[in-house]
Coordinates of C-alpha atoms and ligand atoms in Angstrom, one line a residue:
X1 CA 15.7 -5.4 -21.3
X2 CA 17.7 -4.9 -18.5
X3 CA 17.0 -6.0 -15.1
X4 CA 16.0 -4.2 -12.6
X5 CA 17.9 -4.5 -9.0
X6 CA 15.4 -3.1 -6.8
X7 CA 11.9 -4.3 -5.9
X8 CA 10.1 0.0 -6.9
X9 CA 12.4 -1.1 -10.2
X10 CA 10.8 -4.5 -10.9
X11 CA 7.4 -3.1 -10.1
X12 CA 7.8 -0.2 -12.4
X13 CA 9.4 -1.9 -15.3
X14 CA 6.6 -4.5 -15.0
X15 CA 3.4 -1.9 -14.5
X16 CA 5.2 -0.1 -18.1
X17 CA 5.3 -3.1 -20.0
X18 CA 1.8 -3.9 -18.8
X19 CA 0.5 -0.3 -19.9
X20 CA 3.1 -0.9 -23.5
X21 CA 1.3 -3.9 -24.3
X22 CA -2.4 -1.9 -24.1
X23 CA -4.2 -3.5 -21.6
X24 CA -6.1 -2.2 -19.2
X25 CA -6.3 -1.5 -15.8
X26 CA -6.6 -3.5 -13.3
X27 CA -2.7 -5.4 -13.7
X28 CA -4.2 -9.0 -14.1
X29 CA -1.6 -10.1 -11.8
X30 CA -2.0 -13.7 -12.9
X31 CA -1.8 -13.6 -16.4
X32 CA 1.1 -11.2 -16.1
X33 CA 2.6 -13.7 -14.0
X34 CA 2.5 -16.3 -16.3
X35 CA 3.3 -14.7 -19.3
X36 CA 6.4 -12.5 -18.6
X37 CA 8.1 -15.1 -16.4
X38 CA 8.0 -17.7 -19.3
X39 CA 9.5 -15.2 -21.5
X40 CA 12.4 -14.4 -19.4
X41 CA 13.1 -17.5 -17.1
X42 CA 13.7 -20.9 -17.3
X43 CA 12.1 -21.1 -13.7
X44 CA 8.6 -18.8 -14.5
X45 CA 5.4 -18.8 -12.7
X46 CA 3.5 -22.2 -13.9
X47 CA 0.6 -22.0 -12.0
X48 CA -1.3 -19.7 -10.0
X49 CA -4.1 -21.2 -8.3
X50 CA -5.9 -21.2 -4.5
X51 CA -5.4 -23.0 -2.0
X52 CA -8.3 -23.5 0.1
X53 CA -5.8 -22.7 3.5
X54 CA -7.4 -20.0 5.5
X55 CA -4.6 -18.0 7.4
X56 CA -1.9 -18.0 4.8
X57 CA -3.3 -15.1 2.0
X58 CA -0.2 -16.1 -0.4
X59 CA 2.2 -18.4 -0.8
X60 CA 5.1 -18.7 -3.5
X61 CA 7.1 -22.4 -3.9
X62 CA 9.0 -24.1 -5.9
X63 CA 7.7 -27.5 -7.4
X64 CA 10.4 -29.6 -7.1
X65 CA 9.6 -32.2 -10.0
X66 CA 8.8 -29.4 -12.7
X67 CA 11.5 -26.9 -11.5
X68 CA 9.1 -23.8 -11.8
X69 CA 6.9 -21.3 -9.2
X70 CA 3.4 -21.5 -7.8
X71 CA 1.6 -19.1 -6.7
X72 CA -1.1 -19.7 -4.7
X73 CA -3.8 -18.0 -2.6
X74 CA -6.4 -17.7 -0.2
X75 CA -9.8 -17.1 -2.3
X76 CA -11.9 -17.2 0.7
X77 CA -10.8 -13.8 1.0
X78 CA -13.7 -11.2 1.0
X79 CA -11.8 -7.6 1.2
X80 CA -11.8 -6.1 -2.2
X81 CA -8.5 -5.5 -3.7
X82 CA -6.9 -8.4 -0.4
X83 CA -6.3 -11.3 -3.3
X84 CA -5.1 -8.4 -6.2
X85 CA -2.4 -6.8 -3.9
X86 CA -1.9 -10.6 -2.7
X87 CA -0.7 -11.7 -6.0
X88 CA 1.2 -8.9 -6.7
X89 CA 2.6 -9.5 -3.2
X90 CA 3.7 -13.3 -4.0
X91 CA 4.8 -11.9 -7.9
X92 CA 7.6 -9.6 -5.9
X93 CA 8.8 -12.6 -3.9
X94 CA 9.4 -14.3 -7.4
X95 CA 10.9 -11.9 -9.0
X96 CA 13.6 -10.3 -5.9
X97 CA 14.1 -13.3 -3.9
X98 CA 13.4 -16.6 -5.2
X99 CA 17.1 -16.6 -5.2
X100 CA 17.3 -16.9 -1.5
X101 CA 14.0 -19.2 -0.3
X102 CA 12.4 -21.7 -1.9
X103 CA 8.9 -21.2 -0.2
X104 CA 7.3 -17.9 1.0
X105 CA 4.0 -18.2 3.3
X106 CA 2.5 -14.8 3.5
X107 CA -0.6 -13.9 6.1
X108 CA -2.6 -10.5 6.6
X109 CA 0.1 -10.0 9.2
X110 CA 2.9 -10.0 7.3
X111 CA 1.7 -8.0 4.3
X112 CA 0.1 -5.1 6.5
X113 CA 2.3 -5.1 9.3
X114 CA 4.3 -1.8 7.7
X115 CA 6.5 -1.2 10.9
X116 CA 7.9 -5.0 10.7
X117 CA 11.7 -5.3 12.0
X118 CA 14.8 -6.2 9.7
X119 CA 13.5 -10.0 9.6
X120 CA 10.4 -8.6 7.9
X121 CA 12.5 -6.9 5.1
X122 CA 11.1 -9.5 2.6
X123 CA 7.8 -8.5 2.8
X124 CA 8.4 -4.9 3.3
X125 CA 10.3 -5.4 -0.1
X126 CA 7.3 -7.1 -1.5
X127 CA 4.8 -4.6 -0.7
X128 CA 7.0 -2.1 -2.3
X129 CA 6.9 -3.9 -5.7
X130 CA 2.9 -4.4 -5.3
X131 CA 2.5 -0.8 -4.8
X132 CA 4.3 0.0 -7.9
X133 CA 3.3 -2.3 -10.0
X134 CA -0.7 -2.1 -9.6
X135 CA -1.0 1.5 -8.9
X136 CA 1.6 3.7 -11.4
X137 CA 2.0 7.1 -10.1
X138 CA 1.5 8.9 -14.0
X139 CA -1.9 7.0 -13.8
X140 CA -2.6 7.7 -10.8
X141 CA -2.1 11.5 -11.0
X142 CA -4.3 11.4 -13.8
X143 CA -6.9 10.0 -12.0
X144 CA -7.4 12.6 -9.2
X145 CA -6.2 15.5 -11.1
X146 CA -8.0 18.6 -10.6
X147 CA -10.5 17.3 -7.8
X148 CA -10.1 17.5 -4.2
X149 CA -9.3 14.2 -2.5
X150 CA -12.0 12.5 -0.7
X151 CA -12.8 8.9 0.7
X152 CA -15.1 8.2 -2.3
X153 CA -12.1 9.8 -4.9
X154 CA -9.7 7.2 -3.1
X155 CA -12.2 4.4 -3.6
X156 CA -12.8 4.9 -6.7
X157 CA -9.4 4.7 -8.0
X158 CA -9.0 1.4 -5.5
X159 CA -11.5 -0.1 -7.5
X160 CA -9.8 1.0 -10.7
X161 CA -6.2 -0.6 -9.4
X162 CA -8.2 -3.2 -7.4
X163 CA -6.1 -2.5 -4.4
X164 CA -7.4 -2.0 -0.8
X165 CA -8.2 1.1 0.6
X166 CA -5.3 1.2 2.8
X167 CA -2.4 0.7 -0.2
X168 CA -4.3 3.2 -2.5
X169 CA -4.1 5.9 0.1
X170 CA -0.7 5.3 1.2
X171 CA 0.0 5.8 -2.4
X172 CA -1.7 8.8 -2.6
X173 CA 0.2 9.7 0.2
X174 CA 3.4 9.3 -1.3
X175 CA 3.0 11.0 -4.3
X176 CA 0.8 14.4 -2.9
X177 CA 2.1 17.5 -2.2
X178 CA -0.7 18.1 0.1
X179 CA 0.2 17.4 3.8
X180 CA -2.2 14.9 4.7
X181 CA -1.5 11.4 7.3
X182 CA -3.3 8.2 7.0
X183 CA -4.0 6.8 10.8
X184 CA -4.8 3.4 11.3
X185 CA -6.1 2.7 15.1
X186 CA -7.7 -0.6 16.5
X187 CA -9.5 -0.1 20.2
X188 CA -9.0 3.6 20.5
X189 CA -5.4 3.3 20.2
X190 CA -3.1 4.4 16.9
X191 CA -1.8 1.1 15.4
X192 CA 0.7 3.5 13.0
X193 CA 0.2 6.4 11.1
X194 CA 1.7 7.8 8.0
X195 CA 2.4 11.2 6.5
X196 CA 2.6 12.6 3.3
X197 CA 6.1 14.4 2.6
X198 CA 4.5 17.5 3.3
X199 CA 3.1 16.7 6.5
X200 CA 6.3 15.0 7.3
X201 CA 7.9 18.5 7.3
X202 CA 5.3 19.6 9.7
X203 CA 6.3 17.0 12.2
X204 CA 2.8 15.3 11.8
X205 CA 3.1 11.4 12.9
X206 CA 1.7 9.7 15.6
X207 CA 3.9 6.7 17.3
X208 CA 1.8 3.9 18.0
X209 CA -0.2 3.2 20.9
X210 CA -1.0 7.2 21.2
X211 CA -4.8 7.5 22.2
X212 CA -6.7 8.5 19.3
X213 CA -7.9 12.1 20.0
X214 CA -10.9 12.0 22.1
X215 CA -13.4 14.4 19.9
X216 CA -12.6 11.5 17.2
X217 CA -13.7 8.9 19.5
X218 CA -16.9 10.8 20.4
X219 CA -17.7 11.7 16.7
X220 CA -17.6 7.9 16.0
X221 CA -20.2 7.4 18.4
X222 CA -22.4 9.7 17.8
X223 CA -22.3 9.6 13.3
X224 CA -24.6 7.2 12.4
X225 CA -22.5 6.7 8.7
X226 CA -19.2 5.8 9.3
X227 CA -18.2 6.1 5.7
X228 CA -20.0 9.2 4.5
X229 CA -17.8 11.7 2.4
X230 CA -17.9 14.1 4.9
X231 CA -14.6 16.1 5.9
X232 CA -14.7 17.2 9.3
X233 CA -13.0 20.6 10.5
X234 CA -10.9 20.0 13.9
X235 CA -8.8 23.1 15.9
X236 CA -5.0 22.6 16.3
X237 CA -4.4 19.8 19.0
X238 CA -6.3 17.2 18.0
X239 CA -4.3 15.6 14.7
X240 CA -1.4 18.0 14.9
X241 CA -0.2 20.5 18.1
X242 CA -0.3 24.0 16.5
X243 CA -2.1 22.9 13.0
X244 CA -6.1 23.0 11.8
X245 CA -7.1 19.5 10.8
X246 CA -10.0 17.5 8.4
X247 CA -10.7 14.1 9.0
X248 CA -12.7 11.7 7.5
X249 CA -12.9 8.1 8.8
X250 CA -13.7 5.1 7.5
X251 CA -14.4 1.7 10.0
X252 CA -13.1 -1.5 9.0
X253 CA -15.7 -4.0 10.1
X254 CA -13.4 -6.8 8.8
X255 CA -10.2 -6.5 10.9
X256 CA -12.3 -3.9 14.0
X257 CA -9.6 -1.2 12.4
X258 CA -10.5 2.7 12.1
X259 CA -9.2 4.5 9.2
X260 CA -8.6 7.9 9.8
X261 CA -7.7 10.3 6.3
X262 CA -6.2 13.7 7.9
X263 CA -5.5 16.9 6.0
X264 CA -3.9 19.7 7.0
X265 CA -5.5 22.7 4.4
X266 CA -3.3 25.8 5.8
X267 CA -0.3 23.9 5.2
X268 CA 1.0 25.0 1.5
X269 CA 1.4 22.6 -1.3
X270 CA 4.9 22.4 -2.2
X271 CA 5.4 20.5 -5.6
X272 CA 9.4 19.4 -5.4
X273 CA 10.5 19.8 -9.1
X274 CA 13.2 16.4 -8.8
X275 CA 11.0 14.6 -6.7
X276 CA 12.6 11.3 -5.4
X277 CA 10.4 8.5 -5.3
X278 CA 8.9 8.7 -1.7
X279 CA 8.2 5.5 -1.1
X280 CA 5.6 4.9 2.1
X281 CA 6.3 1.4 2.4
X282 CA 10.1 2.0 2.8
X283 CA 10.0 5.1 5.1
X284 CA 7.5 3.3 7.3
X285 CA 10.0 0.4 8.1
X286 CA 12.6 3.0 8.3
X287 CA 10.6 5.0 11.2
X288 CA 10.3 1.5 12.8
X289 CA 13.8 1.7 13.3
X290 CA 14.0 5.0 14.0
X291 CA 15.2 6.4 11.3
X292 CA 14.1 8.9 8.7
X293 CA 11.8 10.8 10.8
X294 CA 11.5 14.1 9.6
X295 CA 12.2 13.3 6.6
Ligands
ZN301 ZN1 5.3 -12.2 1.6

């Protein structure tokens, strides 16, 4: 097998040989870990085990004596789908850059921090391989096709992948040709936000530290269930200047986040017949830079 020289390559390669072999879904990150690296490397994955250290989610090192990897992670960690994606997370370090550091020490910051600068690259990198390795975009497609998207759709194939909220609907995101943008907003104000391909063309985005829209504010007060399935109609101005809007919105209790799902219904589907692989992870460190927008 040849190797892969990007992490979306690793993370593909990986998620088909998991799928080959006939197993099912969720990736068991760890026994994957342990079993293709001792296959292919004379430095694989020994161990993967917690760590008891609160802070640090994952870590990947070297052990000097035996000359192989540890993974290691924070089990105290309640989130579902958190210590899934963090494994996959620590995986990608092994597999694209255990070339260049002997120890990685990852945190909740580093792994959803999306609009990280250049020095963050690693972990962008990592993220990217996660995504593609626990959620394929073939079985992913099959799992929404034919029904309309909705919070409870999106959870349900999180709990399938056993991936956050967040990472499943950023993948969503990237392979839709609906235009729809994730928003993500602590204290009334946008931390980042994220659009599909489709609502890319449309110019929707919000920068961060834009006020979230004030009828979205008051509708949070006044619902009494925060997570209920319900989309909410909205006039142009609110998500997008000239364009009609749904939201649905989630609250994060854990981390005091809001989770904001936007779609924009008058906006038609385009379905790209050589689609590129449209990768959120990438073009979100790409718009902290500012680049890629409008893309
Ligand atoms: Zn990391």
């Amino acid at each position: 097998m040849t190797e892969p020289t990007t992490p979306a390559g690793w993370g593909i390669q990986l998620s088909k040989l998991w799928i080959a072999s006939g197993q099912p879904f969720p990736v068991d990150v760890k026994l994957l870990a342990l079993e293709v690296t001792k296959q292919r490397f004379e430095d694989p994955v020994g161990l993967v085990v917690p760590h008891g250290v609160s802070g640090i989610d994952g870590m990947l090192s070297k052990r000097a004596k035996k000359g192989d990897w540890c993974i290691s992670y924070d089990e105290s960690v309640t989130v579902p789908g958190r210590i899934n994606f963090t494994l996959a997370h620590e995986l990608g370090h092994y597999f694209c850059h255990r070339q260049r550091q002997a120890e990685f020490r990852c945190g909740q910051g580093a792994m959803l921090d999306y609009y990280g600068d250049a020095s963050r690259k690693l972990e962008k990198e990592a993220n990217v391989f996660a995504s593609y390795l626990l959620m394929p975009a073939t079985d992913f497609r099959q799992q929404i096709d034919g029904q309309t998207i909705s919070l409870e759709l999106l959870g349900a194939v999180a709990d399938r992948y056993e991936t956050s909220f967040t990472a499943t609907a950023l993948k969503w995101l990237e392979i839709t040709p609906e235009a729809a943008m994730l928003v993500v907003a602590r204290d009334e104000f946008i931390c980042w936000s994220y659009p599909s391909r489709q609502a890319s063309s449309k110019r929707a985005y919000l920068p961060p530290g834009t006020e979230v829209p004030a009828t979205a504010i008051e509708r949070l007060q006044t619902a009494t269930n925060h997570s209920g399935n319900n989309w909410c109609s909205v006039p142009p101005g609110v998500w997008h200047p000239s364009l009609e809007a749904e939201e649905a919105v989630i609250v994060s209790d854990q981390f005091e986040l809001t989770i904001f799902l936007v779609r924009f219904p008058s906006v038609r589907e385009v379905v790209h017949e050589e689609e590129t692989e449209h990768d959120s992870f990438d073009v979100l460190a790409g718009l902290a830079q500012g680049f890629d927008w409008g893309r």
